mmCIF file of C-alpha atoms in Angstrom:
data_model
loop_
_atom_site.group_PDB
_atom_site.id
_atom_site.type_symbol
_atom_site.label_atom_id
_atom_site.label_comp_id
_atom_site.label_asym_id
_atom_site.label_seq_id
_atom_site.Cartn_x
_atom_site.Cartn_y
_atom_site.Cartn_z
ATOM 1 C CA GLU A 6 -4.791 6.188 -18.874
ATOM 2 C CA ALA A 7 -7.407 4.449 -16.896
ATOM 3 C CA GLY A 8 -6.427 3.415 -13.351
ATOM 4 C CA VAL A 9 -6.903 0.144 -11.533
ATOM 5 C CA ALA A 10 -10.632 -0.665 -11.182
ATOM 6 C CA GLN A 11 -12.195 -2.594 -8.282
ATOM 7 C CA SER A 12 -15.699 -3.555 -7.417
ATOM 8 C CA PRO A 13 -17.741 -3.512 -5.412
ATOM 9 C CA ARG A 14 -16.575 -0.581 -3.348
ATOM 10 C CA TYR A 15 -18.351 -1.659 -0.245
ATOM 11 C CA LYS A 16 -19.699 -5.014 0.980
ATOM 12 C CA ILE A 17 -21.382 -6.048 4.187
ATOM 13 C CA ILE A 18 -21.806 -9.764 4.885
ATOM 14 C CA GLU A 19 -22.497 -11.951 7.851
ATOM 15 C CA LYS A 20 -19.770 -14.322 9.221
ATOM 16 C CA ARG A 21 -19.564 -17.680 7.509
ATOM 17 C CA GLN A 22 -20.897 -16.172 4.287
ATOM 18 C CA SER A 23 -18.740 -15.980 1.112
ATOM 19 C CA VAL A 24 -17.770 -12.916 -0.871
ATOM 20 C CA ALA A 25 -15.875 -12.143 -3.965
ATOM 21 C CA PHE A 26 -13.936 -8.974 -5.033
ATOM 22 C CA TRP A 27 -13.019 -8.124 -8.647
ATOM 23 C CA CYS A 28 -9.998 -6.200 -9.947
ATOM 24 C CA ASN A 29 -9.176 -4.843 -13.459
ATOM 25 C CA PRO A 30 -5.599 -3.720 -13.550
ATOM 26 C CA ILE A 31 -4.068 -0.990 -15.884
ATOM 27 C CA SER A 32 -4.000 -2.075 -19.384
ATOM 28 C CA GLY A 33 -0.690 -3.922 -20.237
ATOM 29 C CA HIS A 34 0.392 -4.402 -16.599
ATOM 30 C CA ALA A 35 1.611 -7.989 -16.265
ATOM 31 C CA THR A 36 1.869 -8.048 -12.487
ATOM 32 C CA LEU A 37 -1.166 -7.915 -10.178
ATOM 33 C CA TYR A 38 -1.232 -7.715 -6.318
ATOM 34 C CA TRP A 39 -3.878 -8.037 -3.638
ATOM 35 C CA TYR A 40 -3.376 -6.341 -0.209
ATOM 36 C CA GLN A 41 -5.418 -6.485 2.864
ATOM 37 C CA GLN A 42 -5.501 -3.298 5.030
ATOM 38 C CA ILE A 43 -7.021 -3.667 8.398
ATOM 39 C CA LEU A 44 -8.103 -0.534 10.087
ATOM 40 C CA GLY A 45 -5.224 1.332 11.698
ATOM 41 C CA GLN A 46 -2.585 -0.687 9.877
ATOM 42 C CA GLY A 47 -0.608 -0.551 6.664
ATOM 43 C CA PRO A 48 -1.499 -2.712 3.725
ATOM 44 C CA LYS A 49 -0.362 -6.379 3.835
ATOM 45 C CA LEU A 50 0.393 -8.276 0.633
ATOM 46 C CA LEU A 51 -1.844 -11.410 0.192
ATOM 47 C CA ILE A 52 -0.894 -12.619 -3.225
ATOM 48 C CA GLN A 53 1.140 -11.555 -6.347
ATOM 49 C CA PHE A 54 0.463 -12.671 -9.872
ATOM 50 C CA GLN A 55 2.730 -12.507 -12.863
ATOM 51 C CA ASN A 56 0.421 -12.799 -15.837
ATOM 52 C CA ASN A 57 -1.858 -15.656 -14.881
ATOM 53 C CA GLY A 58 0.699 -17.417 -12.617
ATOM 54 C CA VAL A 59 1.124 -17.037 -8.819
ATOM 55 C CA VAL A 60 4.470 -15.536 -7.825
ATOM 56 C CA ASP A 61 3.867 -15.504 -4.081
ATOM 57 C CA ASP A 62 0.884 -16.363 -1.925
ATOM 58 C CA SER A 63 2.824 -17.080 1.277
ATOM 59 C CA GLN A 64 0.641 -14.588 3.269
ATOM 60 C CA LEU A 65 -2.744 -15.856 1.886
ATOM 61 C CA PRO A 66 -4.795 -17.707 4.404
ATOM 62 C CA LYS A 67 -5.477 -20.621 1.998
ATOM 63 C CA ASP A 68 -8.024 -22.256 4.232
ATOM 64 C CA ARG A 69 -10.544 -19.639 3.371
ATOM 65 C CA PHE A 70 -9.057 -17.199 0.744
ATOM 66 C CA SER A 71 -8.604 -18.030 -2.907
ATOM 67 C CA ALA A 72 -7.531 -15.791 -5.904
ATOM 68 C CA GLU A 73 -7.353 -16.311 -9.549
ATOM 69 C CA ARG A 74 -6.261 -14.507 -12.687
ATOM 70 C CA LEU A 75 -7.277 -16.842 -15.469
ATOM 71 C CA LYS A 76 -6.479 -14.848 -18.571
ATOM 72 C CA GLY A 77 -3.760 -12.734 -17.119
ATOM 73 C CA VAL A 78 -5.810 -9.577 -16.926
ATOM 74 C CA ASP A 79 -8.743 -9.451 -14.481
ATOM 75 C CA SER A 80 -8.451 -11.075 -11.053
ATOM 76 C CA THR A 81 -10.905 -12.218 -8.419
ATOM 77 C CA LEU A 82 -10.240 -12.695 -4.682
ATOM 78 C CA LYS A 83 -12.666 -14.811 -2.754
ATOM 79 C CA ILE A 84 -13.265 -15.431 0.940
ATOM 80 C CA GLN A 85 -15.257 -18.506 1.992
ATOM 81 C CA PRO A 86 -16.310 -18.624 4.842
ATOM 82 C CA ALA A 87 -15.722 -15.118 6.076
ATOM 83 C CA LYS A 88 -14.749 -14.421 9.709
ATOM 84 C CA LEU A 89 -15.104 -11.211 11.752
ATOM 85 C CA GLU A 90 -11.315 -10.598 11.477
ATOM 86 C CA ASP A 91 -11.551 -10.380 7.660
ATOM 87 C CA SER A 92 -13.214 -6.942 8.054
ATOM 88 C CA ALA A 93 -10.745 -4.713 6.125
ATOM 89 C CA VAL A 94 -10.123 -2.828 2.851
ATOM 90 C CA TYR A 95 -8.885 -5.054 0.015
ATOM 91 C CA LEU A 96 -6.666 -3.211 -2.306
ATOM 92 C CA CYS A 97 -5.652 -4.385 -5.754
ATOM 93 C CA ALA A 98 -2.492 -2.943 -7.356
ATOM 94 C CA SER A 99 -0.720 -3.562 -10.573
ATOM 95 C CA SER A 100 2.635 -2.865 -12.195
ATOM 96 C CA GLN A 101 4.223 -3.206 -15.575
ATOM 97 C CA ASN A 102 6.091 -6.278 -14.443
ATOM 98 C CA GLY A 103 7.368 -7.821 -11.268
ATOM 99 C CA GLN A 104 10.795 -6.227 -11.211
ATOM 100 C CA ARG A 105 11.435 -4.014 -8.225
ATOM 101 C CA SER A 106 11.964 -0.866 -10.185
ATOM 102 C CA TYR A 107 8.427 -0.708 -11.467
ATOM 103 C CA GLU A 108 5.793 1.362 -9.495
ATOM 104 C CA GLN A 109 2.767 -0.263 -8.179
ATOM 105 C CA TYR A 110 -0.492 1.637 -8.947
ATOM 106 C CA PHE A 111 -3.394 1.057 -6.381
ATOM 107 C CA GLY A 112 -7.067 0.829 -6.925
ATOM 108 C CA PRO A 113 -9.676 2.461 -4.705
ATOM 109 C CA GLY A 114 -10.142 -0.751 -2.764
ATOM 110 C CA THR A 115 -13.138 -2.703 -1.435
ATOM 111 C CA ARG A 116 -14.241 -2.037 2.097
ATOM 112 C CA LEU A 117 -15.532 -5.355 3.624
ATOM 113 C CA THR A 118 -17.545 -5.420 6.856
ATOM 114 C CA VAL A 119 -18.221 -8.864 8.338
ATOM 115 C CA THR A 120 -20.962 -8.809 11.009
ATOM 116 C CA ALA B 25 12.039 -11.047 7.668
ATOM 117 C CA GLN B 26 11.675 -7.465 6.525
ATOM 118 C CA SER B 27 9.716 -4.831 8.399
ATOM 119 C CA VAL B 28 8.901 -1.174 8.460
ATOM 120 C CA SER B 29 8.058 0.913 11.521
ATOM 121 C CA GLN B 30 6.529 4.326 11.561
ATOM 122 C CA HIS B 31 6.891 6.045 14.932
ATOM 123 C CA ASN B 32 4.205 8.605 14.875
ATOM 124 C CA HIS B 33 0.601 7.360 14.460
ATOM 125 C CA HIS B 34 -1.086 10.759 14.521
ATOM 126 C CA VAL B 35 0.508 14.135 13.963
ATOM 127 C CA ILE B 36 -1.354 17.467 14.205
ATOM 128 C CA LEU B 37 0.310 20.607 12.787
ATOM 129 C CA SER B 38 -0.603 24.146 12.033
ATOM 130 C CA GLU B 39 -0.295 25.460 8.429
ATOM 131 C CA ALA B 40 3.295 26.567 7.635
ATOM 132 C CA ALA B 41 4.810 24.312 10.325
ATOM 133 C CA SER B 42 7.646 22.028 9.293
ATOM 134 C CA LEU B 43 6.989 18.261 9.031
ATOM 135 C CA GLU B 44 9.128 15.205 9.716
ATOM 136 C CA LEU B 45 7.742 11.797 9.725
ATOM 137 C CA GLY B 46 9.851 9.018 10.981
ATOM 138 C CA CYS B 47 10.434 5.619 9.075
ATOM 139 C CA ASN B 48 12.764 2.854 10.120
ATOM 140 C CA TYR B 49 13.169 -0.513 8.381
ATOM 141 C CA SER B 50 14.667 -3.872 8.848
ATOM 142 C CA TYR B 51 15.895 -5.781 5.755
ATOM 143 C CA GLY B 52 19.030 -7.700 5.114
ATOM 144 C CA GLY B 53 19.405 -6.904 1.424
ATOM 145 C CA THR B 54 19.469 -3.925 -0.880
ATOM 146 C CA VAL B 55 16.500 -1.737 -0.235
ATOM 147 C CA ASN B 56 14.190 0.286 -2.384
ATOM 148 C CA LEU B 57 12.174 2.619 -0.104
ATOM 149 C CA PHE B 58 8.964 4.454 -0.758
ATOM 150 C CA TRP B 59 6.474 6.998 0.760
ATOM 151 C CA TYR B 60 2.873 6.564 -0.275
ATOM 152 C CA VAL B 61 0.115 9.011 0.555
ATOM 153 C CA GLN B 62 -3.571 8.556 0.832
ATOM 154 C CA TYR B 63 -5.727 11.692 0.741
ATOM 155 C CA PRO B 64 -9.232 11.332 2.147
ATOM 156 C CA GLY B 65 -11.344 9.371 -0.135
ATOM 157 C CA GLN B 66 -8.595 8.806 -2.642
ATOM 158 C CA HIS B 67 -6.378 6.028 -3.798
ATOM 159 C CA LEU B 68 -2.844 5.248 -2.318
ATOM 160 C CA GLN B 69 -0.469 7.161 -4.499
ATOM 161 C CA LEU B 70 3.274 7.301 -4.754
ATOM 162 C CA LEU B 71 4.901 10.452 -3.140
ATOM 163 C CA LEU B 72 8.565 9.610 -3.642
ATOM 164 C CA LYS B 73 10.976 6.700 -3.918
ATOM 165 C CA TYR B 74 14.578 5.877 -3.376
ATOM 166 C CA PHE B 75 16.376 3.305 -5.416
ATOM 167 C CA SER B 76 20.065 4.265 -5.324
ATOM 168 C CA GLY B 77 22.333 7.305 -5.752
ATOM 169 C CA ASP B 78 21.628 10.585 -3.902
ATOM 170 C CA PRO B 79 20.240 9.725 -0.551
ATOM 171 C CA LEU B 80 18.229 12.915 -0.538
ATOM 172 C CA VAL B 81 15.090 12.182 -2.693
ATOM 173 C CA LYS B 82 12.585 14.910 -3.881
ATOM 174 C CA GLY B 83 9.056 13.960 -4.560
ATOM 175 C CA ILE B 84 5.800 15.593 -5.476
ATOM 176 C CA LYS B 85 4.291 18.550 -3.667
ATOM 177 C CA GLY B 86 7.482 19.762 -2.004
ATOM 178 C CA PHE B 87 8.081 16.566 -0.082
ATOM 179 C CA GLU B 88 11.540 15.092 0.307
ATOM 180 C CA ALA B 89 13.056 12.194 2.201
ATOM 181 C CA GLU B 90 16.517 11.225 3.281
ATOM 182 C CA PHE B 91 17.912 7.698 3.233
ATOM 183 C CA ILE B 92 20.353 7.136 6.105
ATOM 184 C CA LYS B 93 21.765 3.641 5.661
ATOM 185 C CA SER B 94 23.615 3.616 9.078
ATOM 186 C CA LYS B 95 20.410 4.390 10.824
ATOM 187 C CA PHE B 96 18.112 2.223 8.679
ATOM 188 C CA SER B 97 15.924 5.290 8.308
ATOM 189 C CA PHE B 98 13.960 6.992 5.480
ATOM 190 C CA ASN B 99 12.277 10.038 7.075
ATOM 191 C CA LEU B 100 9.861 12.183 5.207
ATOM 192 C CA ARG B 101 10.046 15.996 5.409
ATOM 193 C CA LYS B 102 8.415 19.116 4.197
ATOM 194 C CA PRO B 103 9.506 22.553 5.198
ATOM 195 C CA SER B 104 5.976 24.188 5.315
ATOM 196 C CA VAL B 105 2.792 22.120 5.301
ATOM 197 C CA GLN B 106 -0.453 23.134 3.841
ATOM 198 C CA TRP B 107 -4.123 22.190 4.826
ATOM 199 C CA SER B 108 -4.233 20.168 1.735
ATOM 200 C CA ASP B 109 -1.355 17.889 2.985
ATOM 201 C CA THR B 110 -3.894 16.356 5.483
ATOM 202 C CA ALA B 111 -3.670 12.652 4.641
ATOM 203 C CA GLU B 112 -2.358 9.261 5.741
ATOM 204 C CA TYR B 113 1.373 8.633 4.938
ATOM 205 C CA PHE B 114 2.830 5.186 4.495
ATOM 206 C CA CYS B 115 6.446 4.224 4.323
ATOM 207 C CA ALA B 116 7.310 0.942 2.505
ATOM 208 C CA LEU B 117 10.123 -1.089 1.212
ATOM 209 C CA ASN B 118 10.138 -3.744 -1.506
ATOM 210 C CA ASN B 119 12.236 -6.815 -2.034
ATOM 211 C CA ALA B 120 13.747 -8.341 -5.090
ATOM 212 C CA GLY B 121 10.325 -9.673 -6.151
ATOM 213 C CA ASN B 122 8.711 -6.236 -5.884
ATOM 214 C CA MET B 123 6.614 -7.237 -2.853
ATOM 215 C CA LEU B 124 5.889 -4.120 -0.827
ATOM 216 C CA THR B 125 6.085 -4.233 2.999
ATOM 217 C CA PHE B 126 4.312 -1.282 4.571
ATOM 218 C CA GLY B 127 4.567 0.483 7.866
ATOM 219 C CA GLY B 128 1.557 1.169 10.020
ATOM 220 C CA GLY B 129 0.980 4.570 8.584
ATOM 221 C CA THR B 130 0.831 8.134 10.092
ATOM 222 C CA ARG B 131 -2.233 10.242 9.993
ATOM 223 C CA LEU B 132 -1.445 13.913 9.441
ATOM 224 C CA MET B 133 -3.919 16.612 10.175
ATOM 225 C CA VAL B 134 -3.001 20.131 9.253
ATOM 226 C CA LYS B 135 -5.093 22.814 10.854
ATOM 227 C CA PRO B 136 -5.845 25.885 8.704
#
């Protein structure tokens, strides 16, 4: 079974530029999550989708971050404009559904450096 | 609000030494608790989980964890570590909506 795919793996941009990350979850997984992992910290949930609807985006900085999952499969996370403090690894995860008993599977992450 | 604390940020052990990594949580409801591991250059992967029942949970690669409700703790243990256990370990809990809250992580280095 193929795992969660993410691209790009690395991205370097200047502050105030925009950037987008892509995630393809495990086939058949209805729930998709985006996490931000700042160096030296644990991952922090940004947004959770159930199919193509948002379940929780309470920790997403909506003035600059946006995410969509239009067809209930792939998802993109965008930052516009980027700030220095957005430098982090952005992790995508998926699970069969949003019930707490279902394991989340993580992708390799996208490492973003903002200069 | 829920939170997870991991007391040790860096641990260095020699091979065959015993391991115990601390994890404490704060959450007002029923908890599901997890330990995730990230080996160098690899994805986060699940090591073990506690949902209910026996508070002593066994996971992959000889790891185990004990849920102590009275202490709000879920410490990870392994009787004898190997060089291949060098990794970063994260404790986490999830709420009813399956949102994971992670601790800050513990970097373990095992010297051969």
